[in-house]
Short mmCIF file of C-alpha atoms and ligand atoms in Angstrom, two decimals:
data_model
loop_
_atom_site.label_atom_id
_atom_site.label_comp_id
_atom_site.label_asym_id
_atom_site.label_seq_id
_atom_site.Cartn_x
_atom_site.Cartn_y
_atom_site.Cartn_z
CA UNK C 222 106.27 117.33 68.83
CA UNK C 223 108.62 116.33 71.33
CA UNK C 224 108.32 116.45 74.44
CA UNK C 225 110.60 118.79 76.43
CA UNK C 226 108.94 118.07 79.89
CA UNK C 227 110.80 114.68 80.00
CA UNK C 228 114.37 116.88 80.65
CA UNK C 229 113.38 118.69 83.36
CA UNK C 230 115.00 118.24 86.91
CA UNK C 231 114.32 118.90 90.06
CA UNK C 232 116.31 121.37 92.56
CA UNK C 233 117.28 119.80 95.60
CA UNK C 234 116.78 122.37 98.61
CA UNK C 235 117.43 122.28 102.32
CA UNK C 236 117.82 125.34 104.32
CA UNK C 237 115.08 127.85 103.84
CA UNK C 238 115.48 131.83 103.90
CA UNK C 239 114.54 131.56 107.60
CA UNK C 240 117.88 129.61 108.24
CA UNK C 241 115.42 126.20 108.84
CA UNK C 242 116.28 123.20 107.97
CA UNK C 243 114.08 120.90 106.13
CA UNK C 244 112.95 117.76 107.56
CA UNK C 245 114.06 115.72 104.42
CA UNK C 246 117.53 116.89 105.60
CA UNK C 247 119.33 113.85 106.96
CA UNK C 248 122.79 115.22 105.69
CA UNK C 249 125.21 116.25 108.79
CA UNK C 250 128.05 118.55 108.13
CA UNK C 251 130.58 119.22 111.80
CA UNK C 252 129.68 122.15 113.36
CA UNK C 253 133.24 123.27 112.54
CA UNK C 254 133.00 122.92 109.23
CA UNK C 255 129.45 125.39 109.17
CA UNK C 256 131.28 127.81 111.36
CA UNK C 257 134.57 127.84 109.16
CA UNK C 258 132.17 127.70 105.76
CA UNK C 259 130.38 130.87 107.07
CA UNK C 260 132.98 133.16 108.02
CA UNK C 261 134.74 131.77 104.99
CA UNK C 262 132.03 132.83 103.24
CA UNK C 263 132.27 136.37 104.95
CA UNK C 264 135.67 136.55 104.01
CA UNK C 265 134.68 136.18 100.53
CA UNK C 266 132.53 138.81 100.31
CA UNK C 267 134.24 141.54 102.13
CA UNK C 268 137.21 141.20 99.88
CA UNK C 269 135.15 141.01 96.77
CA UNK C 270 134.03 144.29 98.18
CA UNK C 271 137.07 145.96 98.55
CA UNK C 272 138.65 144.91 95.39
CA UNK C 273 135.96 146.66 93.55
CA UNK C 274 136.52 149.67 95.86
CA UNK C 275 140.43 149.73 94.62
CA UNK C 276 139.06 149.22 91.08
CA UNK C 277 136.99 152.57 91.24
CA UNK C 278 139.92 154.28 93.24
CA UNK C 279 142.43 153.09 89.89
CA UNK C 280 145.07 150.81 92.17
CA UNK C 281 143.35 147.78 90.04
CA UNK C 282 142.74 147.14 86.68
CA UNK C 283 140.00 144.92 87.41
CA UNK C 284 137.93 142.88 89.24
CA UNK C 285 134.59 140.83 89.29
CA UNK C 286 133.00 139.87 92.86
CA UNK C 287 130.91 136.27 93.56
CA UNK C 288 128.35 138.56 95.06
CA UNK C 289 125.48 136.24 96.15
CA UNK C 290 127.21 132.89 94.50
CA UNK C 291 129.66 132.21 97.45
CA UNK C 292 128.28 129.06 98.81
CA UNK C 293 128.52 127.35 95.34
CA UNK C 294 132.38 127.64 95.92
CA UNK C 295 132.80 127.19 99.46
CA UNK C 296 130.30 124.56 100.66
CA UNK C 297 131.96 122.81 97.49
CA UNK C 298 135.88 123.32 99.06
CA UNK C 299 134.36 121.94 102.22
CA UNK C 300 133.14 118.58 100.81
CA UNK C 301 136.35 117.86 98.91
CA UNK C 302 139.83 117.37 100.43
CA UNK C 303 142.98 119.52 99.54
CA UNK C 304 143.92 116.22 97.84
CA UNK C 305 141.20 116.75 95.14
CA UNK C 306 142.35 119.23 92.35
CA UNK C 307 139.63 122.58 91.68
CA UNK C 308 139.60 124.01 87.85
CA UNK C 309 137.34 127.63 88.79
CA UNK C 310 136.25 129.72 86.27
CA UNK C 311 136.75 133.33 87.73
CA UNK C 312 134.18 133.20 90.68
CA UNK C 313 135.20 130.65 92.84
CA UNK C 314 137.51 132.60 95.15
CA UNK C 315 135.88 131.01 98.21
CA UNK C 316 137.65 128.02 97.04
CA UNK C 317 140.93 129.41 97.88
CA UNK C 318 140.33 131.04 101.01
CA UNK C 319 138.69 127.78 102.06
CA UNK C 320 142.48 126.08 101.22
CA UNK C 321 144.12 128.59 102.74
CA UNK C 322 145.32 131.40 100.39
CA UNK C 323 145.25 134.51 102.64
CA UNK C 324 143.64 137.80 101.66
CA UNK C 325 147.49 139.11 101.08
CA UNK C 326 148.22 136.93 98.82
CA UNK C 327 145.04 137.62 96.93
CA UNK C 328 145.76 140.75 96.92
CA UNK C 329 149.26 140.23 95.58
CA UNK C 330 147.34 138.61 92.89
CA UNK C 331 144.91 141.36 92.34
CA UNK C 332 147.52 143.73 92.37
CA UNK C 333 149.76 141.97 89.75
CA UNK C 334 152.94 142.21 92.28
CA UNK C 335 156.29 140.93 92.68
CA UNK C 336 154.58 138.80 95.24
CA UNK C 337 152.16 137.61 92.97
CA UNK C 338 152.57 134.13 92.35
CA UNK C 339 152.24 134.29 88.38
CA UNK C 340 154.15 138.24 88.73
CA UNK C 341 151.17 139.65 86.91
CA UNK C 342 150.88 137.82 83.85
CA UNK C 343 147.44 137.43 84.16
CA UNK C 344 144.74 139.80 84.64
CA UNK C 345 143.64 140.36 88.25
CA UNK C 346 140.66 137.26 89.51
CA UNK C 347 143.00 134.62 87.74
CA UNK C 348 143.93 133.52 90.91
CA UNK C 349 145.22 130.00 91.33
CA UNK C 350 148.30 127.99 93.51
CA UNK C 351 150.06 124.89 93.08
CA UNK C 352 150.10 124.47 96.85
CA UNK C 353 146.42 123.66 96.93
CA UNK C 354 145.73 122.06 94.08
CA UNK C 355 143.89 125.28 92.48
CA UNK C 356 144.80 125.55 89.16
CA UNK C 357 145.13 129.04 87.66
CA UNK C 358 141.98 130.74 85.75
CA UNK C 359 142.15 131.71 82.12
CA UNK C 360 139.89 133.85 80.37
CA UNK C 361 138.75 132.04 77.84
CA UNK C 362 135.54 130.40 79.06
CA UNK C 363 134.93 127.02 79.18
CA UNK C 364 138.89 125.52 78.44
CA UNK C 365 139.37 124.23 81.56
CA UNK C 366 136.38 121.33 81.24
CA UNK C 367 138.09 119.67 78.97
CA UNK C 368 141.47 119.79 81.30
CA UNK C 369 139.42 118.36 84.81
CA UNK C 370 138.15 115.71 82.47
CA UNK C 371 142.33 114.91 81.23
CA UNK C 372 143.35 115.25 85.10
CA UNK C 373 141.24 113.17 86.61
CA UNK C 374 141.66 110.57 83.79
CA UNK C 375 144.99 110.66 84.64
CA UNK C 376 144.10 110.08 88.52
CA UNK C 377 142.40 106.89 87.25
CA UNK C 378 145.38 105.51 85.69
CA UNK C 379 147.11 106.28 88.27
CA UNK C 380 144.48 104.85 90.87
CA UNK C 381 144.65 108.10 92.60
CA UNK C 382 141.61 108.07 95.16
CA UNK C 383 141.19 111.94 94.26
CA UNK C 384 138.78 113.90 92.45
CA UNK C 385 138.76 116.61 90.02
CA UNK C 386 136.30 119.69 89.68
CA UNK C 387 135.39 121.63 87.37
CA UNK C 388 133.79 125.15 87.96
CA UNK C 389 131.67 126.57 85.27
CA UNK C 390 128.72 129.48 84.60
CA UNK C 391 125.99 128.88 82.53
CA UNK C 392 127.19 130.38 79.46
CA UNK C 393 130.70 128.42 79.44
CA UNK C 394 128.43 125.64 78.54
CA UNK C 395 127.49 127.16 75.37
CA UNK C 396 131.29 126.42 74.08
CA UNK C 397 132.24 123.04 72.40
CA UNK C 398 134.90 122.83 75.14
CA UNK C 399 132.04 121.88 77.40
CA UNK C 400 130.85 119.00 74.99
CA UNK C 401 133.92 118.04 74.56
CA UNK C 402 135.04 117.24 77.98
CA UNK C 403 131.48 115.56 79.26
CA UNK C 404 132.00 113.29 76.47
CA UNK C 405 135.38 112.40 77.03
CA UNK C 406 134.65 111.77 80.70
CA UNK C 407 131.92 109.86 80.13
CA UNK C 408 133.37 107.55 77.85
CA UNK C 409 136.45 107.44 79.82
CA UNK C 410 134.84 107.30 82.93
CA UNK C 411 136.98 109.78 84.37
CA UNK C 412 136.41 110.73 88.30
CA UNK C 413 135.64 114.56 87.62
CA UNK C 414 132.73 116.35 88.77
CA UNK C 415 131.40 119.17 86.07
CA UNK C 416 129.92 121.93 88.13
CA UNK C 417 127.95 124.78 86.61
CA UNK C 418 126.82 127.62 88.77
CA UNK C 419 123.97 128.74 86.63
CA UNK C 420 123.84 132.48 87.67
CA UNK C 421 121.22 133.63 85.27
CA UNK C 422 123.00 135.50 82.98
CA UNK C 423 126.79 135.59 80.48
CA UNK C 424 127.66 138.73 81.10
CA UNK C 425 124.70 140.86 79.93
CA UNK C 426 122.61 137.20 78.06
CA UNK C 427 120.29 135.69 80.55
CA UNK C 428 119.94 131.86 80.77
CA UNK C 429 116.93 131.78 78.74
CA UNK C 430 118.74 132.68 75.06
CA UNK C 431 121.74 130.42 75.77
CA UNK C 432 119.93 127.14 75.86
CA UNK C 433 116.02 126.31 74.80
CA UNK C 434 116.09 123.49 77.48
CA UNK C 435 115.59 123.81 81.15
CA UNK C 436 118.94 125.06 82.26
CA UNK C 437 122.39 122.69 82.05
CA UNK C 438 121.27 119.87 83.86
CA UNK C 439 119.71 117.80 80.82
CA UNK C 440 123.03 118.05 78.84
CA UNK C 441 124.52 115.60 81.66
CA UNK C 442 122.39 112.63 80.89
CA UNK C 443 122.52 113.74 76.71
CA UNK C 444 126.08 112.55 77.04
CA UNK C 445 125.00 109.70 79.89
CA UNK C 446 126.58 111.67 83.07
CA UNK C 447 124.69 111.26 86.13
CA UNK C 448 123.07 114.85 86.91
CA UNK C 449 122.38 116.33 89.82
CA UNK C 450 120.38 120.03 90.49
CA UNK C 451 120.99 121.94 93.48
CA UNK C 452 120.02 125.27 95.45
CA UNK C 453 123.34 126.98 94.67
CA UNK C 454 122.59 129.20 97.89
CA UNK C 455 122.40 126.42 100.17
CA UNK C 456 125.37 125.21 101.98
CA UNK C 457 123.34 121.91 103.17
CA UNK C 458 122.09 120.52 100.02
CA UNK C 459 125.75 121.74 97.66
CA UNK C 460 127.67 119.89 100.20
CA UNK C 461 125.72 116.63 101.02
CA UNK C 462 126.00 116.79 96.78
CA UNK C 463 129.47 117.24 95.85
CA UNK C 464 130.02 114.39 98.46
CA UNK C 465 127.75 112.11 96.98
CA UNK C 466 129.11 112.99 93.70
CA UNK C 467 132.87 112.49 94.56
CA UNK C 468 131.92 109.17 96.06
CA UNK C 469 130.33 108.20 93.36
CA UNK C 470 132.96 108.91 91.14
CA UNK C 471 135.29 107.15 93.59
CA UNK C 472 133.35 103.77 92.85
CA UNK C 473 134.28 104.22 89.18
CA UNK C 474 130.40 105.94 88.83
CA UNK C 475 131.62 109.22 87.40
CA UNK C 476 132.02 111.69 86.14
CA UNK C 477 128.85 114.22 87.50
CA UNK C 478 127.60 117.04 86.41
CA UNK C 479 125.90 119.29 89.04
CA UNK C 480 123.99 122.51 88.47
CA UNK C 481 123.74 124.66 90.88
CA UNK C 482 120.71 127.19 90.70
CA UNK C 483 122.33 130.79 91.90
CA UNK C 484 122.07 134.66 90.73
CA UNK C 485 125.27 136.66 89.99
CA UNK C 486 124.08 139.81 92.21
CA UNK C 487 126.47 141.92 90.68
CA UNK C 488 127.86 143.46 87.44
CA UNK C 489 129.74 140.42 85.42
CA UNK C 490 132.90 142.86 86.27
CA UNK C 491 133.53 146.82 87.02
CA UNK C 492 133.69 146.62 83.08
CA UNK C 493 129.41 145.94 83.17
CA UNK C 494 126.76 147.83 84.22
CA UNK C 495 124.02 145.48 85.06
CA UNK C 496 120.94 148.15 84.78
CA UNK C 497 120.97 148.01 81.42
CA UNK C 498 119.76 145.19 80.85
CA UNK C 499 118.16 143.37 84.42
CA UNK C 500 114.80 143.54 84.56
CA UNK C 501 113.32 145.51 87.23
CA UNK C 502 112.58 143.27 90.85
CA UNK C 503 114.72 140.05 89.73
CA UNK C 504 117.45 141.21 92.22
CA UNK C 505 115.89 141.95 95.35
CA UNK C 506 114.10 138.33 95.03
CA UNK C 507 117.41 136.84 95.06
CA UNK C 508 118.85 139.15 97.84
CA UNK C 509 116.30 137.23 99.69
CA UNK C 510 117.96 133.89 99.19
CA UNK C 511 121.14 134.93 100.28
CA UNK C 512 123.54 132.16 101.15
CA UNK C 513 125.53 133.48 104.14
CA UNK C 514 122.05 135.19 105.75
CA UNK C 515 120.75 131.71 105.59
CA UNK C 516 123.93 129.71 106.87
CA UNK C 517 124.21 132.44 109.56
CA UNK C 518 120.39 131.97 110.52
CA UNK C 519 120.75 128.44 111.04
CA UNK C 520 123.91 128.64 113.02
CA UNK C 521 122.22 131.14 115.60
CA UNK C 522 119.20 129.30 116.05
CA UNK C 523 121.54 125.97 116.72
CA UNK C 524 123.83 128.45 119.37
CA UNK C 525 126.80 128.34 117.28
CA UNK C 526 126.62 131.99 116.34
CA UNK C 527 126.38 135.20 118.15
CA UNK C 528 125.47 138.84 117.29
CA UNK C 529 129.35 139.55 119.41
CA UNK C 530 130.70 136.70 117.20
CA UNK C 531 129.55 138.09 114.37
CA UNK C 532 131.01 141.81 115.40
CA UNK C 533 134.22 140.33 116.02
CA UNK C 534 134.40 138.60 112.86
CA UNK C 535 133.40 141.69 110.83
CA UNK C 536 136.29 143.92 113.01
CA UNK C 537 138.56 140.94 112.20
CA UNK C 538 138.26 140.63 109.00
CA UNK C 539 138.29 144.57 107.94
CA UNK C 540 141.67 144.71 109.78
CA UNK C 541 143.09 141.57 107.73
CA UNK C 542 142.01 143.04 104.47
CA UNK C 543 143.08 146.44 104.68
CA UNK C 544 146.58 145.40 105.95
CA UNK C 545 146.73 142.75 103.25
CA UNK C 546 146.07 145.64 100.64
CA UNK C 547 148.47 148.03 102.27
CA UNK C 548 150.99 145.58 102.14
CA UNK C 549 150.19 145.05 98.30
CA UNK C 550 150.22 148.75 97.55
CA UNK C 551 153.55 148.80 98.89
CA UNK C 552 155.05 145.77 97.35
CA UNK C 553 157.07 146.70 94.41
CA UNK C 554 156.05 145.86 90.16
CA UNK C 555 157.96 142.32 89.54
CA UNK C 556 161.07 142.57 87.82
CA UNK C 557 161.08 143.49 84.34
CA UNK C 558 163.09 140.23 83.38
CA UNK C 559 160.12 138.56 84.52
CA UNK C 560 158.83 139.08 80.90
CA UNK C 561 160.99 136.88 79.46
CA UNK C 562 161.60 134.16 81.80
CA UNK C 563 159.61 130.96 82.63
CA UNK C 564 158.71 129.97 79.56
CA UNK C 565 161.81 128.67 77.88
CA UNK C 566 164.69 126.65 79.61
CA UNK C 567 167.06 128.86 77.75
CA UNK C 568 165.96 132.38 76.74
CA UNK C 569 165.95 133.08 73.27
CA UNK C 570 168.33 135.71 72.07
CA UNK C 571 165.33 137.56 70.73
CA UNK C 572 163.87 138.18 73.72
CA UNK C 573 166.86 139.39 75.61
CA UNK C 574 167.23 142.22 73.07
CA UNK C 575 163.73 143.00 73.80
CA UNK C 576 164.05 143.44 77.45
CA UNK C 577 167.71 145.35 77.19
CA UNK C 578 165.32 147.43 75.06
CA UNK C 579 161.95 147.79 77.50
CA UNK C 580 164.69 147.96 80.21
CA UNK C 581 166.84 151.04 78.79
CA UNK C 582 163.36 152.52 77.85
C1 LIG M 58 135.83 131.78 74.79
C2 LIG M 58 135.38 133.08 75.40
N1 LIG M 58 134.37 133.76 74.83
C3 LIG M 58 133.92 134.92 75.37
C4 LIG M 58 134.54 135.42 76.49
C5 LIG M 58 134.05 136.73 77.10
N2 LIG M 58 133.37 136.40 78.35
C6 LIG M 58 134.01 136.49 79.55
S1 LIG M 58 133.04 135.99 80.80
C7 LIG M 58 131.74 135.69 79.77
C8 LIG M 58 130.43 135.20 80.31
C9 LIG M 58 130.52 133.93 81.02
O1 LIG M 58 129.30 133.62 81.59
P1 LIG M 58 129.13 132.38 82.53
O2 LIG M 58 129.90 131.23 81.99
O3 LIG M 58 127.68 132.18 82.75
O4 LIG M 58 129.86 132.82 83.88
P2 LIG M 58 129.49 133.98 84.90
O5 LIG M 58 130.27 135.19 84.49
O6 LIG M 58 128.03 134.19 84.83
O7 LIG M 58 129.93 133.52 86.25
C10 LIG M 58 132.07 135.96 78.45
C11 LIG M 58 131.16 135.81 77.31
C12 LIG M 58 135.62 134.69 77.05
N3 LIG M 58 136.25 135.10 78.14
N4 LIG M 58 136.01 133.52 76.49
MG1 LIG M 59 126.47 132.88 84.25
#
């Protein structure tokens, strides 16, 4: 019989639910960075709130929240540089506050407007801007390993001293795109770093019937990728990891694959309803871990945070969010013509008939 112990990895944890530290810790991260990573972190989750609000109210189609999973995306931002190019999956919206994008013009996105930057073509959460090196999200699960592994093949040929990452759940890794791209990267030795937040459960299929091994993390060394596990609610031990990892694959010792150990706290989308099939208790164990709870512990008990900080941050950040929706809710559909264009240098003759049609209509 084999033996199925010999794939199993440990997690690597730092901070505690207390906010402490552990002694094995000898990773440093600038205080700026923790205070920026927590309120980014805030940030997060307020408007993850509120977009799920205008779901319910109708002004949204849709939307899907990292609810619990925020450090996995922002303590990961916060060890790369704006240099390094980010593939997310859907739930990795720290990522782009963290560079930068504003709540307005996430909520240009979520509203589909003619400020969006893709003028609603895709469905709202498939977020993504040149500017930053975030490339856009598309719903099919698990295509975008395979394109991290390409791009930062290409940054080897081009001796690029950049990265690419790749964000993935649990379930993504079910699809052959996931194969596909460790192998490629591995035998190409391409400087990307695979990382799965392993949430627990693909929409309503928990971790244990997508794989009979112990989580992700032996699939890395299947395909001979380094692998590292990590506490996906701990800002300390993700960050001193994706750093290790992108030096790593700086030295021509990549790609990685990390797994970070999280729990998706909320529906899969306002299309779910997680009571259906969560068992009773496995929630409020996680609400326990939570990652900002435990960043913002820390930070008071090293005098970097404040109960008035923390007011003013809360009073801040409601008044940036509701503006940047009221300026969404007001910002006109994008043109019709939109439809057509972008896609061919010349429009097809076709498709003009179409949109004199949609457009008379
Ligand atoms: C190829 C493909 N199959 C199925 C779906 C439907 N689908 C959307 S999200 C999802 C679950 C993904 O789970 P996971 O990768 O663990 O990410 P999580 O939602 O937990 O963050 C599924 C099955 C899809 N979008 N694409
Ligand atoms: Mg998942």
């Amino acid at each position: 019989m084999f033996d199925m112990d010999v794939l199993k990895f440990p997690t690597l944890s730092y901070l505690n639910e207390k906010g402490t530290l552990s002694a094995k810790c000898h990773h440093v991260i600038d205080n700026d960075v923790l205070v920026k990573g927590y309120q980014t972190m805030c940030r997060t989750r307020m408007i993850d709130e509120k977009v799920i609000t205008l779901q319910r109210q109708g002004a949204i189609t849709f939307a899907l929240s990292s609810l619990g999973e925020e450090a996995c995306a922002v303590a990961t931002a916060a060890a790369l540089k704006l240099a390094d190019w980010i593939y997310p999956q859907y739930r990795e919206s720290g990522v782009m506050f963290w560079r930068g994008f504003r709540a307005e013009d996430y909520m240009h996105q979520m509203f589909g407007d003619a400020k969006d930057l893709a003028l609603g073509r895709q469905m709202p959460n498939h977020f993504g801007c040149r500017d930053i090196n975030v490339v856009t999200v598309s719903s099919p699960i698990g295509t975008k390993i395979p394109h991290a592994a390409g791009c930062a093949y290409a940054m080897k040929v081009l001796k690029e001293k950049t990265v690419a990452l790749c964000f993935f759940g649990e379930g993504a890794s079910s699809e052959g795109d996931f194969h596909v791209g460790l192998r490629f990267a591995a035998v190409r030795k391409a400087p990307v770093i695979f990382f799965c937040r392993n949430n627990g459960y693909a929409i309503s299929t928990p971790e244990r019937r997508q794989f009979v091994t112990d989580g992700v993390a032996p699939e890395g060394p299947g395909h001979g990728i380094r692998t590292f596990r990590v506490d996906g609610n701990d800002f300390f031990a993700i960050h001193e990891t994706v750093l290790k990892a992108k030096e790593l694959c700086l030295k021509g010792e990549g790609p990685i694959l990390i797994e970070a150990m999280t729990y998706r706290r909320g529906a899969h989308s306002t299309s779910d309803d997680p009571s259906r099939y969560r068992p009773k208790g496995e929630l409020e164990k996680w609400e326990k871990k939570d990652p900002i709870l435990r960043l913002r512990l820390y930070l008071e008990k090293q005098k970097l945070w404040s109960d008035k900080q923390e007011k003013k941050l809360q009073v801040q950040l409601k008044e940036e969010i509701d503006a940047a929706i009221e300026i969404a809710r007001n910002t006109p559909r994008p043109p019709k013509r939109s439809l057509i264009e972008d896609v061919y240098r010349e429009v097809p003759a076709a498709l003009i008939e179409q949109l004199n049609e949609v457009e008379d209509g």
